[in-house]
mmCIF file of C-alpha atoms in Angstrom:
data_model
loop_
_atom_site.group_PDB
_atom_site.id
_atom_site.type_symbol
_atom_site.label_atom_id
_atom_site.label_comp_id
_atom_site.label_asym_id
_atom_site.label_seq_id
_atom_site.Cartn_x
_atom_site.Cartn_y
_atom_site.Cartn_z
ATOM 1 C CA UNK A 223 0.000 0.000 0.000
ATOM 2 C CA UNK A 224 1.221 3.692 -0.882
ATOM 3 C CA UNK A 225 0.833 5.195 2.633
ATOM 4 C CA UNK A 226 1.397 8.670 1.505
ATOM 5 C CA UNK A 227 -1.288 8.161 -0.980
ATOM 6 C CA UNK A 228 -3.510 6.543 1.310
ATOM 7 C CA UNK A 229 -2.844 9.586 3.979
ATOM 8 C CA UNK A 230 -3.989 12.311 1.418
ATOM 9 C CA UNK A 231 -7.162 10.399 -0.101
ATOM 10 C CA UNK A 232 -8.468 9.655 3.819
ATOM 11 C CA UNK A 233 -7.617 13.625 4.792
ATOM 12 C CA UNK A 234 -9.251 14.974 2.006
ATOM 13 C CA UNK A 235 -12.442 12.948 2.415
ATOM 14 C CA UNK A 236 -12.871 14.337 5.996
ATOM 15 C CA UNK A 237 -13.697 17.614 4.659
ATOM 16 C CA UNK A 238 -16.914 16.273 3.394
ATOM 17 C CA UNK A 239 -18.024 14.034 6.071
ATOM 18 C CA UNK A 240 -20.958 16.547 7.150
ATOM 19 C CA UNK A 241 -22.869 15.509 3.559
ATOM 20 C CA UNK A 242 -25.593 13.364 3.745
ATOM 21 C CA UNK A 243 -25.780 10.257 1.520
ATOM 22 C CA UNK A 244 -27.377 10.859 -1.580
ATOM 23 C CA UNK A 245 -28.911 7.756 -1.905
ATOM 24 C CA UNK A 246 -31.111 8.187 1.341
ATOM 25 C CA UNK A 247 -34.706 9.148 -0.766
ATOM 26 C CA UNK A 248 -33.854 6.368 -2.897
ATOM 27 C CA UNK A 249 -36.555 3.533 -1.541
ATOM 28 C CA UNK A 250 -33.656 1.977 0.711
ATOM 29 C CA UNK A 251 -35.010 0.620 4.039
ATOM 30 C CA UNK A 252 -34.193 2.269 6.866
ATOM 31 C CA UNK A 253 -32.045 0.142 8.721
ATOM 32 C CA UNK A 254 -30.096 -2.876 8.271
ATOM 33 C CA UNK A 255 -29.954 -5.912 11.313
ATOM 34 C CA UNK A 256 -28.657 -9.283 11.874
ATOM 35 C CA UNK A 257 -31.351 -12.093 13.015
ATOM 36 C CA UNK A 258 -31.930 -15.299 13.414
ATOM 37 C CA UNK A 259 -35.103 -17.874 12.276
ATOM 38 C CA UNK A 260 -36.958 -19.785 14.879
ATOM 39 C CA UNK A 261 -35.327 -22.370 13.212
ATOM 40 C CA UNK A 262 -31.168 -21.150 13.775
ATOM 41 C CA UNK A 263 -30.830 -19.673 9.869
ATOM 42 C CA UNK A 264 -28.826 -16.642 10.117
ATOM 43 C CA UNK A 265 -30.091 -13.468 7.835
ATOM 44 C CA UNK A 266 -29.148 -9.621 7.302
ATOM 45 C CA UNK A 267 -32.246 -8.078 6.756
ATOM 46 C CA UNK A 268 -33.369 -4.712 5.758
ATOM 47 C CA UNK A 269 -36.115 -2.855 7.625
ATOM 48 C CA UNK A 270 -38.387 -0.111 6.847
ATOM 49 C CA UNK A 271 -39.897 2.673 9.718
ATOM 50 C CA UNK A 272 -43.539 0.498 9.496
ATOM 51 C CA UNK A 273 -41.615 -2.936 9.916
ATOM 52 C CA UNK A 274 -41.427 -4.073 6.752
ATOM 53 C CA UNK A 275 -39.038 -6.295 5.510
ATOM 54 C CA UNK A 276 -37.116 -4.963 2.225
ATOM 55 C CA UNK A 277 -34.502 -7.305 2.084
ATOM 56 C CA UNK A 278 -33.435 -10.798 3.721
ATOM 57 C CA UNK A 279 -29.795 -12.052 3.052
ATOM 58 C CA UNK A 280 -28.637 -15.939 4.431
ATOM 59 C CA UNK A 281 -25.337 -15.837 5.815
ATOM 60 C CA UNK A 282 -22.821 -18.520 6.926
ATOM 61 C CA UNK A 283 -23.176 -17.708 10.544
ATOM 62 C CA UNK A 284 -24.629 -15.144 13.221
ATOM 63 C CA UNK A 285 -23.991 -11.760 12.078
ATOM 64 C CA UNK A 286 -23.266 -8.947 14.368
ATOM 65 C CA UNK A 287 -23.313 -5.201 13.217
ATOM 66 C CA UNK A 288 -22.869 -3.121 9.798
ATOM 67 C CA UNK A 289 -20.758 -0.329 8.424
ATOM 68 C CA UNK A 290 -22.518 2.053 6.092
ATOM 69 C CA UNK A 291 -21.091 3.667 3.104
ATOM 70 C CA UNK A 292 -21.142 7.842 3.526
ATOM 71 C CA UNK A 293 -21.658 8.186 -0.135
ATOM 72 C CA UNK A 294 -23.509 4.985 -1.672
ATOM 73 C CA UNK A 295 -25.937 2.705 -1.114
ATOM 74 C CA UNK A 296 -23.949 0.179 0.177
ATOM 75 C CA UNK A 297 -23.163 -1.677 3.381
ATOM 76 C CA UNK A 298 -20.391 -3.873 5.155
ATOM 77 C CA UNK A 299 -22.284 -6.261 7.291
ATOM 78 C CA UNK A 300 -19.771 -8.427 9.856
ATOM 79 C CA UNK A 301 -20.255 -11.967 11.403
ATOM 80 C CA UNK A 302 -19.924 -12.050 14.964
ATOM 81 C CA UNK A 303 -17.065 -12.686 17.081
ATOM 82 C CA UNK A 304 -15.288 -14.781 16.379
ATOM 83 C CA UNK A 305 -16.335 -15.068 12.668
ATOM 84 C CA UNK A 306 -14.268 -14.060 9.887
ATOM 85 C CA UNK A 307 -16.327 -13.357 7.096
ATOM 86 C CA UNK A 308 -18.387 -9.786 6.343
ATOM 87 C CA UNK A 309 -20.691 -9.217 3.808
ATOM 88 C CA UNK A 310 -20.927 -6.233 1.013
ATOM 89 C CA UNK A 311 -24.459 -5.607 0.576
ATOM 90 C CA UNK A 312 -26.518 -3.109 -1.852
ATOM 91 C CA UNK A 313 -28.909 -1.584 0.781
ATOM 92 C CA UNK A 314 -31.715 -0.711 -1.504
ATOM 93 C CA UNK A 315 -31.939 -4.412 -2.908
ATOM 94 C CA UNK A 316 -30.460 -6.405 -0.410
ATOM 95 C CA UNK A 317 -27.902 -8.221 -2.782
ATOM 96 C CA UNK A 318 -24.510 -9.322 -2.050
ATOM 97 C CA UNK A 319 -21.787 -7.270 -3.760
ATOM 98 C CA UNK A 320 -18.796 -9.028 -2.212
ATOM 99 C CA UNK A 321 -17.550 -10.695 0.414
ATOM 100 C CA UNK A 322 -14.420 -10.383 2.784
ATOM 101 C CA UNK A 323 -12.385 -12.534 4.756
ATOM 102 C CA UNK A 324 -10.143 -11.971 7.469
ATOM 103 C CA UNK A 325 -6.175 -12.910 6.772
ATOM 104 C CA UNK A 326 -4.659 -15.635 8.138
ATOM 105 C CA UNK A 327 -4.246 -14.969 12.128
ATOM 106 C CA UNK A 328 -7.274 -12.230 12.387
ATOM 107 C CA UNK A 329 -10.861 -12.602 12.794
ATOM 108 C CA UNK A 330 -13.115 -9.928 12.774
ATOM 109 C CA UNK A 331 -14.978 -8.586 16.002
ATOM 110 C CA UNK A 332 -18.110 -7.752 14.522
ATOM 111 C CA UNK A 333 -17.703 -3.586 13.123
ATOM 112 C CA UNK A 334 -16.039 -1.659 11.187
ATOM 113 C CA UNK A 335 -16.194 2.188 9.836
ATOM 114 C CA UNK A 336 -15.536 3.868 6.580
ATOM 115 C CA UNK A 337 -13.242 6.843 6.147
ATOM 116 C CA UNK A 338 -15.183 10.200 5.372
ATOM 117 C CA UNK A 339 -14.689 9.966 1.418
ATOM 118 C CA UNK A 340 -15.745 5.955 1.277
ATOM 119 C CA UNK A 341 -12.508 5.210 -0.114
ATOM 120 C CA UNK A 342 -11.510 2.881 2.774
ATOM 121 C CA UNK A 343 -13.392 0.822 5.197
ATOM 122 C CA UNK A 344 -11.388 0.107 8.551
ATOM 123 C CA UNK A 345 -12.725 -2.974 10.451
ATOM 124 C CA UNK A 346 -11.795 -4.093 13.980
ATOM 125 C CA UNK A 347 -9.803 -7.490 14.079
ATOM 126 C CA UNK A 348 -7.909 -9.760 16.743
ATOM 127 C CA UNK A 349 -4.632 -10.498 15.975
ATOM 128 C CA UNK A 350 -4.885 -13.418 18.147
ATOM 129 C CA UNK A 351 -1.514 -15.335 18.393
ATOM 130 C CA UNK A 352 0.661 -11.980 19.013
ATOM 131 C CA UNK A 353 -1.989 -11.072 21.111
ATOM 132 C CA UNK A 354 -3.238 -7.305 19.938
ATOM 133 C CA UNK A 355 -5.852 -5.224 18.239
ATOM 134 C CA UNK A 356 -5.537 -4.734 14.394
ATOM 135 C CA UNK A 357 -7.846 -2.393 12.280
ATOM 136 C CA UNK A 358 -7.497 -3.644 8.979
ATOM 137 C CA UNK A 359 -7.512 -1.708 5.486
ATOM 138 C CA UNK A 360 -9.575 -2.188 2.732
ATOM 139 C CA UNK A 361 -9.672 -0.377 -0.420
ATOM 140 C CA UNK A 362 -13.748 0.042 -1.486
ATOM 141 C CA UNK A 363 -12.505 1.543 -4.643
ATOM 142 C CA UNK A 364 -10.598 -1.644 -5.921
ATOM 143 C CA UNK A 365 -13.393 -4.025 -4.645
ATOM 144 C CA UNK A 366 -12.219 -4.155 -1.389
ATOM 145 C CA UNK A 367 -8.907 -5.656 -1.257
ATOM 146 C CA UNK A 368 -7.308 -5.750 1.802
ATOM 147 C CA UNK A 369 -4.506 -2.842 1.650
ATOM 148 C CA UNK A 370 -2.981 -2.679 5.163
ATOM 149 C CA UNK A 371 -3.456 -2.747 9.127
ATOM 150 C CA UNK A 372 -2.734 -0.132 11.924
ATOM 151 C CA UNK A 373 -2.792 -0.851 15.316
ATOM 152 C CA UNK A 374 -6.092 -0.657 17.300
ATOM 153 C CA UNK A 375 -4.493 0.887 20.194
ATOM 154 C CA UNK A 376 -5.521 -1.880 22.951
ATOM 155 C CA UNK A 377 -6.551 -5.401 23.443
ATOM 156 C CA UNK A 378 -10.202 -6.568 21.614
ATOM 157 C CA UNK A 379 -10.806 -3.698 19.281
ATOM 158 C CA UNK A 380 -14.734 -4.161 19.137
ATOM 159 C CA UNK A 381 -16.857 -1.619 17.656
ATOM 160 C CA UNK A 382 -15.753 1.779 16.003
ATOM 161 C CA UNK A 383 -17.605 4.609 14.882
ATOM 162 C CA UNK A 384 -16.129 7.575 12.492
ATOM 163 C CA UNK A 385 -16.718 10.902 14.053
ATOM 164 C CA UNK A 386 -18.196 13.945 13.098
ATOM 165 C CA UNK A 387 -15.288 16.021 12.953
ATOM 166 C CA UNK A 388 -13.349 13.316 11.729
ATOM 167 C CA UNK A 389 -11.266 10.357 12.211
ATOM 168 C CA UNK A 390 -12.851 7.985 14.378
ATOM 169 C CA UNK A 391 -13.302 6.550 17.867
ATOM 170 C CA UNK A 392 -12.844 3.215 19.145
ATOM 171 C CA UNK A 393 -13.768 0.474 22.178
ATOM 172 C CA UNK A 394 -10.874 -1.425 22.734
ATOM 173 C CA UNK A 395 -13.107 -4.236 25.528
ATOM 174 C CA UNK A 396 -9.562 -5.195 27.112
ATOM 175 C CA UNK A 397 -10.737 -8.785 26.625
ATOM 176 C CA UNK A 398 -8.197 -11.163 25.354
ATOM 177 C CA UNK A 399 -9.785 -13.825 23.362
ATOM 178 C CA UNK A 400 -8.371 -16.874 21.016
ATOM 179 C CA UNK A 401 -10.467 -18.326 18.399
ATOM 180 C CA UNK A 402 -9.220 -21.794 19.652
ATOM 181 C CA UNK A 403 -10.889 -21.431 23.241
ATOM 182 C CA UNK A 404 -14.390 -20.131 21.221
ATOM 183 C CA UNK A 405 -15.789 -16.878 23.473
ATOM 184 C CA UNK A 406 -13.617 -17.464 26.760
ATOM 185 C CA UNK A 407 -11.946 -14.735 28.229
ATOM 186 C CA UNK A 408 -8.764 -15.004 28.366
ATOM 187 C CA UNK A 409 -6.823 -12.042 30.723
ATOM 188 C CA UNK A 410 -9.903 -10.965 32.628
ATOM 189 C CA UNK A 411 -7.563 -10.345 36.176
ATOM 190 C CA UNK A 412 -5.249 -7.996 33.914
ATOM 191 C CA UNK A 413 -7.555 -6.375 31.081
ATOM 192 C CA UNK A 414 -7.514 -2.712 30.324
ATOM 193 C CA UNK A 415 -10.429 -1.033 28.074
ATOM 194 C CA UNK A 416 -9.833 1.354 26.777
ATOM 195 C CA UNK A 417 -11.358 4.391 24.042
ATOM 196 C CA UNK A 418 -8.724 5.161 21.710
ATOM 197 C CA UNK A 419 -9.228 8.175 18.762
ATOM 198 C CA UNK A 420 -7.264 7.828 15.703
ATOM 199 C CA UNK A 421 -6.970 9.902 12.425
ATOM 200 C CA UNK A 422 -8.610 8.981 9.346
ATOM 201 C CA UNK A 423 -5.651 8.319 8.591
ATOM 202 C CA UNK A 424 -4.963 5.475 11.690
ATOM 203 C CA UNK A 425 -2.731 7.563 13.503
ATOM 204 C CA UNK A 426 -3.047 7.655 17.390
ATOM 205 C CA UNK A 427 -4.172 10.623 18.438
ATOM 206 C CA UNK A 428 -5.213 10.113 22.185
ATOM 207 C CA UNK A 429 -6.626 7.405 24.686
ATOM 208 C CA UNK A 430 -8.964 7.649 27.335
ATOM 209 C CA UNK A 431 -9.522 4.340 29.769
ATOM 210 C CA UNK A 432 -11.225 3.302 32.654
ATOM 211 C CA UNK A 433 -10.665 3.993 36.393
ATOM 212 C CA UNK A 434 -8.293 1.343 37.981
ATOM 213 C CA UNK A 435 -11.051 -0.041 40.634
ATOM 214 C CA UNK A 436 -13.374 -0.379 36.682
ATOM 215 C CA UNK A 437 -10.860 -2.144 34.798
ATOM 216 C CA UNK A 438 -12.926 -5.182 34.326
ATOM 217 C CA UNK A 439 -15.537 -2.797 32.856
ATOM 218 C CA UNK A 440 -14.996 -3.635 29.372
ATOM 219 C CA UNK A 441 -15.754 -0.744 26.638
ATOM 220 C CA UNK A 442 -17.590 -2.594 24.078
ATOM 221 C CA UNK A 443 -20.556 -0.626 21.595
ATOM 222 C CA UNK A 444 -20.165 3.445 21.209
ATOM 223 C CA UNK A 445 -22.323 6.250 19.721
ATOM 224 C CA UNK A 446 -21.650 9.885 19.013
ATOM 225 C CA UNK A 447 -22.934 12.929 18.979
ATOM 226 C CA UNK A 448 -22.804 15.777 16.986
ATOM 227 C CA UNK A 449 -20.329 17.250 18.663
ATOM 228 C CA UNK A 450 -17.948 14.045 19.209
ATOM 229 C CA UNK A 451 -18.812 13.319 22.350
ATOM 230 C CA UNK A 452 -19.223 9.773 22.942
ATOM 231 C CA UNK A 453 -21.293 7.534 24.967
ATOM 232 C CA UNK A 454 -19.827 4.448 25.845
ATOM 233 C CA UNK A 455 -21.815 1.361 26.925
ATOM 234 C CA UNK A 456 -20.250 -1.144 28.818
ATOM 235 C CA UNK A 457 -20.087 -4.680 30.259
ATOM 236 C CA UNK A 458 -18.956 -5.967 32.822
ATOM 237 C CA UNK A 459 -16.570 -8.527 33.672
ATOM 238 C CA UNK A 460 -15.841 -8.718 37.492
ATOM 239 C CA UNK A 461 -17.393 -10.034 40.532
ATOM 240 C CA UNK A 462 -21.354 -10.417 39.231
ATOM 241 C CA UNK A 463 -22.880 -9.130 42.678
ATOM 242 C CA UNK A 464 -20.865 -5.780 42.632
ATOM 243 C CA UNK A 465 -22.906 -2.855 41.400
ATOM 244 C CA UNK A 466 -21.213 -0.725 38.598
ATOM 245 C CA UNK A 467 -22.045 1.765 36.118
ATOM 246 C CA UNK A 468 -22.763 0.484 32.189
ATOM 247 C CA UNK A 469 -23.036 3.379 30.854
ATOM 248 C CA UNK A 470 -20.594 6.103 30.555
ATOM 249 C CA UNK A 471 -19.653 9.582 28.363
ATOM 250 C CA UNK A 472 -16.591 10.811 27.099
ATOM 251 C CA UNK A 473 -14.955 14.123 25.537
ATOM 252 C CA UNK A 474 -11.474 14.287 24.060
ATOM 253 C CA UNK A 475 -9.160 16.251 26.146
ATOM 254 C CA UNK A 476 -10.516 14.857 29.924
ATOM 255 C CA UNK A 477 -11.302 11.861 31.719
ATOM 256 C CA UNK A 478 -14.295 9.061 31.155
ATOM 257 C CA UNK A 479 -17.477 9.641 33.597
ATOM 258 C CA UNK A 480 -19.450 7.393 34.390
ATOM 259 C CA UNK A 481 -23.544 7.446 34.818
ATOM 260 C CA UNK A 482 -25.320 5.292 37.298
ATOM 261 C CA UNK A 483 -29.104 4.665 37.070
ATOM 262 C CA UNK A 484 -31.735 3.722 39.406
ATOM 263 C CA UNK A 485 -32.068 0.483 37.530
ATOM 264 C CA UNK A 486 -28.756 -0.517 36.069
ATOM 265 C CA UNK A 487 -29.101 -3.852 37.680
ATOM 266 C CA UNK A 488 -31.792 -4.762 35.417
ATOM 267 C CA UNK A 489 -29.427 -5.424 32.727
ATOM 268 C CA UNK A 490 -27.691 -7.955 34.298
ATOM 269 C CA UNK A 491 -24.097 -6.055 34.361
ATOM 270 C CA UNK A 492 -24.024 -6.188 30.069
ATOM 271 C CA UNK A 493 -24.950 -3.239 28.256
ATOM 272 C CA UNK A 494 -25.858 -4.645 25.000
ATOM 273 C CA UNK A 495 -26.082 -1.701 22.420
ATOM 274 C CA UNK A 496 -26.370 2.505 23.010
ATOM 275 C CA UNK A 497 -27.174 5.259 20.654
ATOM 276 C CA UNK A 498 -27.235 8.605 21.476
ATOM 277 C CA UNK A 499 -30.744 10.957 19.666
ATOM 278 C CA UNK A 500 -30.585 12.868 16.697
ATOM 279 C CA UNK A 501 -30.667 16.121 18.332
ATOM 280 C CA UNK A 502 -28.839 14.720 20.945
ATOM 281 C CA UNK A 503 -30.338 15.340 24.201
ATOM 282 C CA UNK A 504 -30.809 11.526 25.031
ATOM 283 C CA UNK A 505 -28.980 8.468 25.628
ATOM 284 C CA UNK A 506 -30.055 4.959 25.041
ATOM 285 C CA UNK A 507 -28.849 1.616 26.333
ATOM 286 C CA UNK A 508 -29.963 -1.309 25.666
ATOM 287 C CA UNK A 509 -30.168 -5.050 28.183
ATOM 288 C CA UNK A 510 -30.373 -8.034 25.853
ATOM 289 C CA UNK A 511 -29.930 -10.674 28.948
ATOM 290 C CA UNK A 512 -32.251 -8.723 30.846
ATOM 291 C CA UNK A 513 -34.830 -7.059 28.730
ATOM 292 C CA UNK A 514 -34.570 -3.528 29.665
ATOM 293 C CA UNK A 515 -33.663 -0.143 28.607
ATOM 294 C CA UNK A 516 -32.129 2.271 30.625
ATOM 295 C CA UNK A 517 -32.562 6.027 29.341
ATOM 296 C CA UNK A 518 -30.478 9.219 30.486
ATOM 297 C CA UNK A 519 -30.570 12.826 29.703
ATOM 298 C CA UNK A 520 -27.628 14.480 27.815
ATOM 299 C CA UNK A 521 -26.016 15.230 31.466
ATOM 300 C CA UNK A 522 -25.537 11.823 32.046
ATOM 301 C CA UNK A 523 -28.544 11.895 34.528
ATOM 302 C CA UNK A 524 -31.139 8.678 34.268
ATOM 303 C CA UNK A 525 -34.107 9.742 32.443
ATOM 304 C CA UNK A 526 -36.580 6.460 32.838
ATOM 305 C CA UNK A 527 -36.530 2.768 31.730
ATOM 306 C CA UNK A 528 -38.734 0.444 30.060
ATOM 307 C CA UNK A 529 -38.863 -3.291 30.524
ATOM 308 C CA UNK A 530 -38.783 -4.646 26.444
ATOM 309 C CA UNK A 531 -38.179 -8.680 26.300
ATOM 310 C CA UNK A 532 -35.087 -9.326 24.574
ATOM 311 C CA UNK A 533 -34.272 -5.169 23.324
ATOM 312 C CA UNK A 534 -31.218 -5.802 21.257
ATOM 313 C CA UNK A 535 -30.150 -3.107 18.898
ATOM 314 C CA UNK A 536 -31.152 0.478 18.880
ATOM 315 C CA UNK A 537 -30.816 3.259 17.002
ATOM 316 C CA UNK A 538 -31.756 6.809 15.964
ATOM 317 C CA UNK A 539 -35.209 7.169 14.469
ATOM 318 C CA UNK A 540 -37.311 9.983 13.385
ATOM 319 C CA UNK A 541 -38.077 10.993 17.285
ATOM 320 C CA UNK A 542 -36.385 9.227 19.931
ATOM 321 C CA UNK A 543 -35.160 6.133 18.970
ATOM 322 C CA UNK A 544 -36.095 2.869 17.610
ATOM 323 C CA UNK A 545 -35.453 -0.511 19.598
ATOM 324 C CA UNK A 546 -35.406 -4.086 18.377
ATOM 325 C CA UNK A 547 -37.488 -6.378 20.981
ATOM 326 C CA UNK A 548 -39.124 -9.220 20.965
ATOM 327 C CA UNK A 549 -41.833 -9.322 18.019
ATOM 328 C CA UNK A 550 -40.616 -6.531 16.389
ATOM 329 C CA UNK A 551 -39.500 -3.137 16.693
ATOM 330 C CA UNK A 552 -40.236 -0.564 19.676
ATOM 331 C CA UNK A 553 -40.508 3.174 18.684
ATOM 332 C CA UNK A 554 -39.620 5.451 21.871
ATOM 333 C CA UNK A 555 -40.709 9.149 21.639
ATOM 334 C CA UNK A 556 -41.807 11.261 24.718
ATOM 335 C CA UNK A 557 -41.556 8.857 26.855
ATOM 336 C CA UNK A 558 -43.486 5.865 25.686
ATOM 337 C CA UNK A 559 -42.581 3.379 22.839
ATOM 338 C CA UNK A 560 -44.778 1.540 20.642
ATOM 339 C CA UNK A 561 -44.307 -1.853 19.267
ATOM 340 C CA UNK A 562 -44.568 -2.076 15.420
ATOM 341 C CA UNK A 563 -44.635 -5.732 14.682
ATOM 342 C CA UNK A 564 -41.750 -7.495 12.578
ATOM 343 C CA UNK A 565 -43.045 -10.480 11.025
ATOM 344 C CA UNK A 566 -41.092 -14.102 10.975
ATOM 345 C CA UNK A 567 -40.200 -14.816 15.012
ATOM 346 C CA UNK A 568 -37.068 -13.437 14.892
ATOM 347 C CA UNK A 569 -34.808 -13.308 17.391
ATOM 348 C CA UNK A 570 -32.318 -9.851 16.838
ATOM 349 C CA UNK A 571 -28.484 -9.873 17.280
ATOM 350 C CA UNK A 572 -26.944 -6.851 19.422
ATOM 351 C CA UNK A 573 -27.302 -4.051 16.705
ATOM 352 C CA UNK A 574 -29.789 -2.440 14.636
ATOM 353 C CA UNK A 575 -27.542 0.358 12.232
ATOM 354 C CA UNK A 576 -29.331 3.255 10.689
ATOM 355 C CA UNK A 577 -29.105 2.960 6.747
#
């Protein structure tokens, strides 16, 4: 790969990163999900605001959470940890335009992020045998070959998120894993999370991490705002009857704070997903294992809950948010959510990513 080349394509994208994507009127459903059959088949499927089903894609195995292209109507859907394929989709028809795999002594860790001008997708990776973080390279303008790797900046790079001022953000969960021992945690007495910020063009630009008593708080999914700061949501890996924070907020330049709330424990110390609303005065965080939301204002201070069996992903919609759950999808504006029903029986994997 020609770095310098690479360097000037990824900084001059980042001036445009505030554009919409063009193709968002175009009939493409509104968000794209991974999801299993009654039956264990594993699908992508697109969804539209009333619950329709646009598309529905079989894949080898469970799939896990999506990168969308800033400029096209195209998306990088990834298997879940420890998988090592992803999927190019179109999002308006649902077809497969490629596929990747991960190189010999990676897998991927379920997300991934473009760079502002689309050029190059980034996706988190384990480089398992060393053991470290990799973000690998791909080139979306020569059909995705793989081009190069930078350094995650921490153990168990999981999701990543480009920002809106540019470059991106990303969880590294601490948590030392080896495809050979399937999802067992591997360092849990030593692991350090951690949210590292890199340049579009990989460069480390600064690290944030988590108090030393919170160190088995790993830093898994991440959202946003409009103004970079992030919101972290977290899981934890330490002694099951302690009582710790799963959500927390971030802004470059000063420490991570963490937000309690009246009900944390009903998530059963793992924060599944969190996305932050479009106009950014509210936080949402999601309790696969124990069917609940947990809501907080833009200070960090809790702002309600909701018991929804099974809420998985969520993400921005129209007003408030929308939440996957059990029969379908729950829209929560003002306060109250509504239940449109999703067709099928299917049971949602961690993420629900706004197309």
């Amino acid at each position: 790969m020609d770095r310098r080349r690479f360097l000037l394509s990824a900084t001059a994208g980042a001036a445009t990163f505030a554009a919409p994507p063009v193709w968002a009127d175009l009939g493409a459903p509104a968000y794209v999900t991974a999801a299993n059959t009654p039956d264990n088949a594993t699908w992508l499927l697109g969804l539209t605001l009333d619950g329709e089903i646009r598309f529905r894609l079989p894949i080898p195995s469970r799939g896990h959470a999506a990168a969308t292209h800033p400029e096209r109507a195209e998306a990088v859907a990834f298997a879940r940890r420890p998988g090592r394929f992803a999927v190019v989709l179109n999002c308006a028809t649902g077809q497969e335009i490629a596929r990747l795999a991960s190189p010999e002594g990676r897998h991927f860790y379920g997300h991934g992020a473009f760079t502002a001008d689309g050029r190059y997708l980034f996706t988190t990776e384990n480089a398992y045998d060393i053991p470290d973080g990799r973000l690998g390279i791909w080139d979306a303008g020569k059909g995705y070959a793989r081009v190069g790797e930078v350094p995650s900046g921490g153990i168990g790079p999981h999701e990543m998120i480009r920002l809106p001022g540019g470059g991106f953000a990303v969880a590294n969960g601490g948590m030392q894993t080896h495809p050979d021992y399937e999802r067992a945690k591997l360092n849990i007495p030593t692991m350090r999370p951690n949210l590292s910020y890199l340049s579009e063009e990989g460069e480390m630009l600064e690290q944030a991490g988590m108090p030393d008593d919170l160190h088995k708080n790993s830093i898994r999914h991440i959202d946003a705002d409009a103004g970079g700061r992030v919101a972290i949501a977290l899981q934890w890996q330490g002694n099951p009857l302690q009582r710790v924070p799963l959500m927390a907020t971030h802004r470059r330049g000063g420490a991570i704070e963490l937000h309690d709330h009246p009900a944390t424990a009903r998530l059963k110390q793992y924060a599944g997903s969190i996305a932050m609303s479009g106009d950014g005065t509210q936080i949402a965080v999601t309790g696969p294992k124990g069917g609940h939301v947990l809501f907080f204002g833009a200070d960090g201070a809790p702002a309600g809950d909701e018991a929804l069996a099974a809420a998985s992903g969520v993400a921005q919609a129209p007003e408030g948010f929308a939440i996957t759950t059990q029969g379908g999808v729950a829209y929560r504006s003002g306060g109250h959510s509504q239940l449109v029903p999703v067709s099928g029986g299917w049971s949602w994997d961690n993420h629900l990513v706004r197309i």
